[in-house]
mmCIF file of N, CA and C in Angstrom:
data_model
loop_
_atom_site.group_PDB
_atom_site.id
_atom_site.type_symbol
_atom_site.label_atom_id
_atom_site.label_comp_id
_atom_site.label_asym_id
_atom_site.label_seq_id
_atom_site.Cartn_x
_atom_site.Cartn_y
_atom_site.Cartn_z
ATOM 1 N N MET A 1 57.807 154.553 149.103
ATOM 2 C CA MET A 1 58.105 155.482 148.047
ATOM 3 C C MET A 1 57.764 156.909 148.463
ATOM 4 N N VAL A 2 56.643 157.061 149.157
ATOM 5 C CA VAL A 2 56.184 158.396 149.552
ATOM 6 C C VAL A 2 57.241 159.133 150.364
ATOM 7 N N ARG A 3 57.856 158.465 151.309
ATOM 8 C CA ARG A 3 58.818 159.157 152.166
ATOM 9 C C ARG A 3 60.048 159.622 151.407
ATOM 10 N N HIS A 4 60.299 159.057 150.229
ATOM 11 C CA HIS A 4 61.473 159.439 149.447
ATOM 12 C C HIS A 4 61.204 160.616 148.509
ATOM 13 N N ILE A 5 59.940 160.883 148.204
ATOM 14 C CA ILE A 5 59.655 161.970 147.267
ATOM 15 C C ILE A 5 58.854 163.115 147.889
ATOM 16 N N CYS A 6 58.364 162.948 149.111
ATOM 17 C CA CYS A 6 57.536 163.976 149.747
ATOM 18 C C CYS A 6 58.097 164.372 151.099
ATOM 19 N N HIS A 7 57.877 165.621 151.456
ATOM 20 C CA HIS A 7 58.225 166.084 152.800
ATOM 21 C C HIS A 7 57.039 165.914 153.735
ATOM 22 N N ARG A 8 55.859 166.216 153.208
ATOM 23 C CA ARG A 8 54.627 166.095 153.990
ATOM 24 C C ARG A 8 53.646 165.255 153.209
ATOM 25 N N VAL A 9 52.729 164.604 153.928
ATOM 26 C CA VAL A 9 51.748 163.743 153.291
ATOM 27 C C VAL A 9 50.419 163.866 154.018
ATOM 28 N N ALA A 10 49.336 163.715 153.260
ATOM 29 C CA ALA A 10 47.989 163.673 153.833
ATOM 30 C C ALA A 10 47.325 162.407 153.306
ATOM 31 N N VAL A 11 46.704 161.661 154.190
ATOM 32 C CA VAL A 11 46.011 160.429 153.813
ATOM 33 C C VAL A 11 44.521 160.726 153.829
ATOM 34 N N MET A 12 43.876 160.427 152.706
ATOM 35 C CA MET A 12 42.435 160.655 152.601
ATOM 36 C C MET A 12 41.697 159.327 152.590
ATOM 37 N N HIS A 13 40.559 159.310 153.255
ATOM 38 C CA HIS A 13 39.691 158.139 153.270
ATOM 39 C C HIS A 13 38.266 158.636 153.123
ATOM 40 N N ARG A 14 37.592 158.167 152.085
ATOM 41 C CA ARG A 14 36.209 158.561 151.809
ATOM 42 C C ARG A 14 36.028 160.075 151.733
ATOM 43 N N GLY A 15 36.988 160.733 151.098
ATOM 44 C CA GLY A 15 36.879 162.161 150.839
ATOM 45 C C GLY A 15 37.286 163.089 151.960
ATOM 46 N N ARG A 16 37.826 162.548 153.043
ATOM 47 C CA ARG A 16 38.288 163.438 154.118
ATOM 48 C C ARG A 16 39.690 163.048 154.548
ATOM 49 N N ILE A 17 40.443 164.012 155.004
ATOM 50 C CA ILE A 17 41.805 163.757 155.470
ATOM 51 C C ILE A 17 41.718 163.112 156.842
ATOM 52 N N VAL A 18 42.305 161.918 156.975
ATOM 53 C CA VAL A 18 42.276 161.205 158.246
ATOM 54 C C VAL A 18 43.601 161.328 158.989
ATOM 55 N N GLU A 19 44.654 161.701 158.263
ATOM 56 C CA GLU A 19 45.961 161.849 158.908
ATOM 57 C C GLU A 19 46.849 162.691 158.002
ATOM 58 N N SER A 20 47.645 163.555 158.608
ATOM 59 C CA SER A 20 48.613 164.334 157.849
ATOM 60 C C SER A 20 49.813 164.619 158.731
ATOM 61 N N GLY A 21 50.927 164.894 158.085
ATOM 62 C CA GLY A 21 52.145 165.196 158.818
ATOM 63 C C GLY A 21 53.357 164.964 157.946
ATOM 64 N N GLY A 22 54.506 164.941 158.576
ATOM 65 C CA GLY A 22 55.731 164.657 157.855
ATOM 66 C C GLY A 22 55.670 163.257 157.263
ATOM 67 N N ALA A 23 56.224 163.091 156.067
ATOM 68 C CA ALA A 23 56.138 161.802 155.382
ATOM 69 C C ALA A 23 56.728 160.676 156.229
ATOM 70 N N ARG A 24 57.873 160.899 156.828
ATOM 71 C CA ARG A 24 58.490 159.853 157.644
ATOM 72 C C ARG A 24 57.646 159.564 158.877
ATOM 73 N N GLU A 25 57.123 160.595 159.501
ATOM 74 C CA GLU A 25 56.283 160.423 160.701
ATOM 75 C C GLU A 25 55.043 159.582 160.389
ATOM 76 N N VAL A 26 54.362 159.914 159.304
ATOM 77 C CA VAL A 26 53.127 159.205 158.953
ATOM 78 C C VAL A 26 53.421 157.766 158.538
ATOM 79 N N THR A 27 54.502 157.536 157.796
ATOM 80 C CA THR A 27 54.781 156.174 157.330
ATOM 81 C C THR A 27 55.442 155.304 158.398
ATOM 82 N N ASP A 28 56.178 155.895 159.315
ATOM 83 C CA ASP A 28 56.826 155.104 160.375
ATOM 84 C C ASP A 28 55.899 154.809 161.545
ATOM 85 N N ALA A 29 55.018 155.744 161.869
ATOM 86 C CA ALA A 29 54.143 155.578 163.040
ATOM 87 C C ALA A 29 52.752 156.109 162.726
ATOM 88 N N PRO A 30 52.022 155.442 161.832
ATOM 89 C CA PRO A 30 50.685 155.924 161.486
ATOM 90 C C PRO A 30 49.744 155.839 162.684
ATOM 91 N N ARG A 31 48.950 156.890 162.863
ATOM 92 C CA ARG A 31 48.010 156.930 163.984
ATOM 93 C C ARG A 31 46.633 156.421 163.588
ATOM 94 N N ASP A 32 46.242 156.657 162.358
ATOM 95 C CA ASP A 32 44.901 156.284 161.922
ATOM 96 C C ASP A 32 44.861 154.833 161.442
ATOM 97 N N PRO A 33 43.832 154.080 161.796
ATOM 98 C CA PRO A 33 43.724 152.683 161.358
ATOM 99 C C PRO A 33 43.742 152.532 159.835
ATOM 100 N N TYR A 34 43.108 153.459 159.121
ATOM 101 C CA TYR A 34 43.108 153.374 157.661
ATOM 102 C C TYR A 34 44.529 153.524 157.109
ATOM 103 N N THR A 35 45.299 154.439 157.665
ATOM 104 C CA THR A 35 46.684 154.626 157.221
ATOM 105 C C THR A 35 47.488 153.356 157.468
ATOM 106 N N ARG A 36 47.280 152.723 158.614
ATOM 107 C CA ARG A 36 47.992 151.468 158.903
ATOM 108 C C ARG A 36 47.634 150.396 157.882
ATOM 109 N N ARG A 37 46.334 150.258 157.581
ATOM 110 C CA ARG A 37 45.916 149.268 156.582
ATOM 111 C C ARG A 37 46.479 149.594 155.209
ATOM 112 N N LEU A 38 46.494 150.858 154.859
ATOM 113 C CA LEU A 38 47.024 151.287 153.568
ATOM 114 C C LEU A 38 48.506 150.931 153.438
ATOM 115 N N LEU A 39 49.276 151.191 154.466
ATOM 116 C CA LEU A 39 50.703 150.869 154.435
ATOM 117 C C LEU A 39 50.944 149.358 154.405
ATOM 118 N N LEU A 40 50.124 148.602 155.105
ATOM 119 C CA LEU A 40 50.267 147.143 155.082
ATOM 120 C C LEU A 40 49.899 146.550 153.726
ATOM 121 N N ALA A 41 49.152 147.287 152.917
ATOM 122 C CA ALA A 41 48.736 146.800 151.596
ATOM 123 C C ALA A 41 49.828 146.957 150.542
ATOM 124 N N ALA A 42 50.862 147.732 150.826
ATOM 125 C CA ALA A 42 51.946 147.922 149.852
ATOM 126 C C ALA A 42 52.676 146.599 149.628
ATOM 127 N N PRO A 43 52.893 146.220 148.371
ATOM 128 C CA PRO A 43 53.549 144.938 148.085
ATOM 129 C C PRO A 43 55.017 144.934 148.482
ATOM 130 N N VAL A 44 55.494 143.771 148.873
ATOM 131 C CA VAL A 44 56.910 143.555 149.166
ATOM 132 C C VAL A 44 57.366 142.316 148.386
ATOM 133 N N PRO A 45 58.654 142.217 148.050
ATOM 134 C CA PRO A 45 59.105 141.109 147.208
ATOM 135 C C PRO A 45 59.148 139.737 147.891
ATOM 136 N N ASP A 46 59.174 139.692 149.212
ATOM 137 C CA ASP A 46 59.276 138.424 149.939
ATOM 138 C C ASP A 46 57.871 137.845 150.154
ATOM 139 N N PRO A 47 57.558 136.672 149.568
ATOM 140 C CA PRO A 47 56.209 136.096 149.707
ATOM 141 C C PRO A 47 55.800 135.839 151.162
ATOM 142 N N ALA A 48 56.736 135.416 151.994
ATOM 143 C CA ALA A 48 56.412 135.167 153.405
ATOM 144 C C ALA A 48 56.065 136.477 154.115
ATOM 145 N N GLU A 49 56.831 137.515 153.841
ATOM 146 C CA GLU A 49 56.557 138.825 154.441
ATOM 147 C C GLU A 49 55.234 139.384 153.906
ATOM 148 N N GLN A 50 54.976 139.174 152.629
ATOM 149 C CA GLN A 50 53.720 139.637 152.045
ATOM 150 C C GLN A 50 52.527 138.946 152.709
ATOM 151 N N ALA A 51 52.641 137.652 152.960
ATOM 152 C CA ALA A 51 51.565 136.915 153.634
ATOM 153 C C ALA A 51 51.364 137.437 155.055
ATOM 154 N N ARG A 52 52.450 137.732 155.765
ATOM 155 C CA ARG A 52 52.362 138.272 157.122
ATOM 156 C C ARG A 52 51.663 139.630 157.111
ATOM 157 N N ARG A 53 52.038 140.470 156.161
ATOM 158 C CA ARG A 53 51.429 141.796 156.069
ATOM 159 C C ARG A 53 49.953 141.701 155.699
ATOM 160 N N ARG A 54 49.609 140.775 154.813
ATOM 161 C CA ARG A 54 48.209 140.598 154.407
ATOM 162 C C ARG A 54 47.366 140.205 155.624
ATOM 163 N N GLU A 55 47.896 139.285 156.421
ATOM 164 C CA GLU A 55 47.171 138.855 157.621
ATOM 165 C C GLU A 55 47.060 140.004 158.628
ATOM 166 N N ALA A 56 48.117 140.780 158.797
ATOM 167 C CA ALA A 56 48.088 141.926 159.709
ATOM 168 C C ALA A 56 47.063 142.952 159.234
ATOM 169 N N ARG A 57 46.971 143.161 157.923
ATOM 170 C CA ARG A 57 45.997 144.098 157.376
ATOM 171 C C ARG A 57 44.583 143.615 157.661
ATOM 172 N N ARG A 58 44.340 142.331 157.471
ATOM 173 C CA ARG A 58 43.006 141.769 157.760
ATOM 174 C C ARG A 58 42.666 141.888 159.241
ATOM 175 N N ALA A 59 43.635 141.596 160.097
ATOM 176 C CA ALA A 59 43.397 141.675 161.539
ATOM 177 C C ALA A 59 43.110 143.112 161.964
ATOM 178 N N THR A 60 43.836 144.067 161.384
ATOM 179 C CA THR A 60 43.625 145.475 161.699
ATOM 180 C C THR A 60 42.238 145.909 161.248
ATOM 181 N N ALA A 61 41.846 145.504 160.059
ATOM 182 C CA ALA A 61 40.518 145.865 159.541
ATOM 183 C C ALA A 61 39.423 145.257 160.401
ATOM 184 N N ALA A 62 39.587 144.001 160.808
ATOM 185 C CA ALA A 62 38.587 143.342 161.646
ATOM 186 C C ALA A 62 38.475 144.014 163.012
ATOM 187 N N ALA A 63 39.609 144.393 163.592
ATOM 188 C CA ALA A 63 39.611 145.029 164.905
ATOM 189 C C ALA A 63 38.949 146.412 164.858
ATOM 190 N N GLU A 64 39.073 147.081 163.719
ATOM 191 C CA GLU A 64 38.510 148.419 163.578
ATOM 192 C C GLU A 64 37.094 148.398 163.021
ATOM 193 N N GLY A 65 36.640 147.215 162.631
ATOM 194 C CA GLY A 65 35.297 147.106 162.079
ATOM 195 C C GLY A 65 35.181 147.643 160.662
ATOM 196 N N ALA A 66 36.297 147.655 159.951
ATOM 197 C CA ALA A 66 36.281 148.200 158.568
ATOM 198 C C ALA A 66 35.968 147.132 157.556
#
C-alpha cells in the first residue's frame, strides 16, 4: 500500500529512522533487517504464502537476533 500512496518513506524502529528512500526502493529491496521483517508481516490472502512469509519473518528475526 505504501508504494501506491507515497513517493518517499522512512521506517522507524524504537524511535529512530533505520531506513529511508523512495517508496519503491525501500519496499522492493529493503536494506535494514527490521524493514524486511516489517514487510514480511504484511498479510496476504493466500494461506500458503502467508505461512511461508511468517516462517521467513521468524528466520530473519532469529538470524538478526531480534
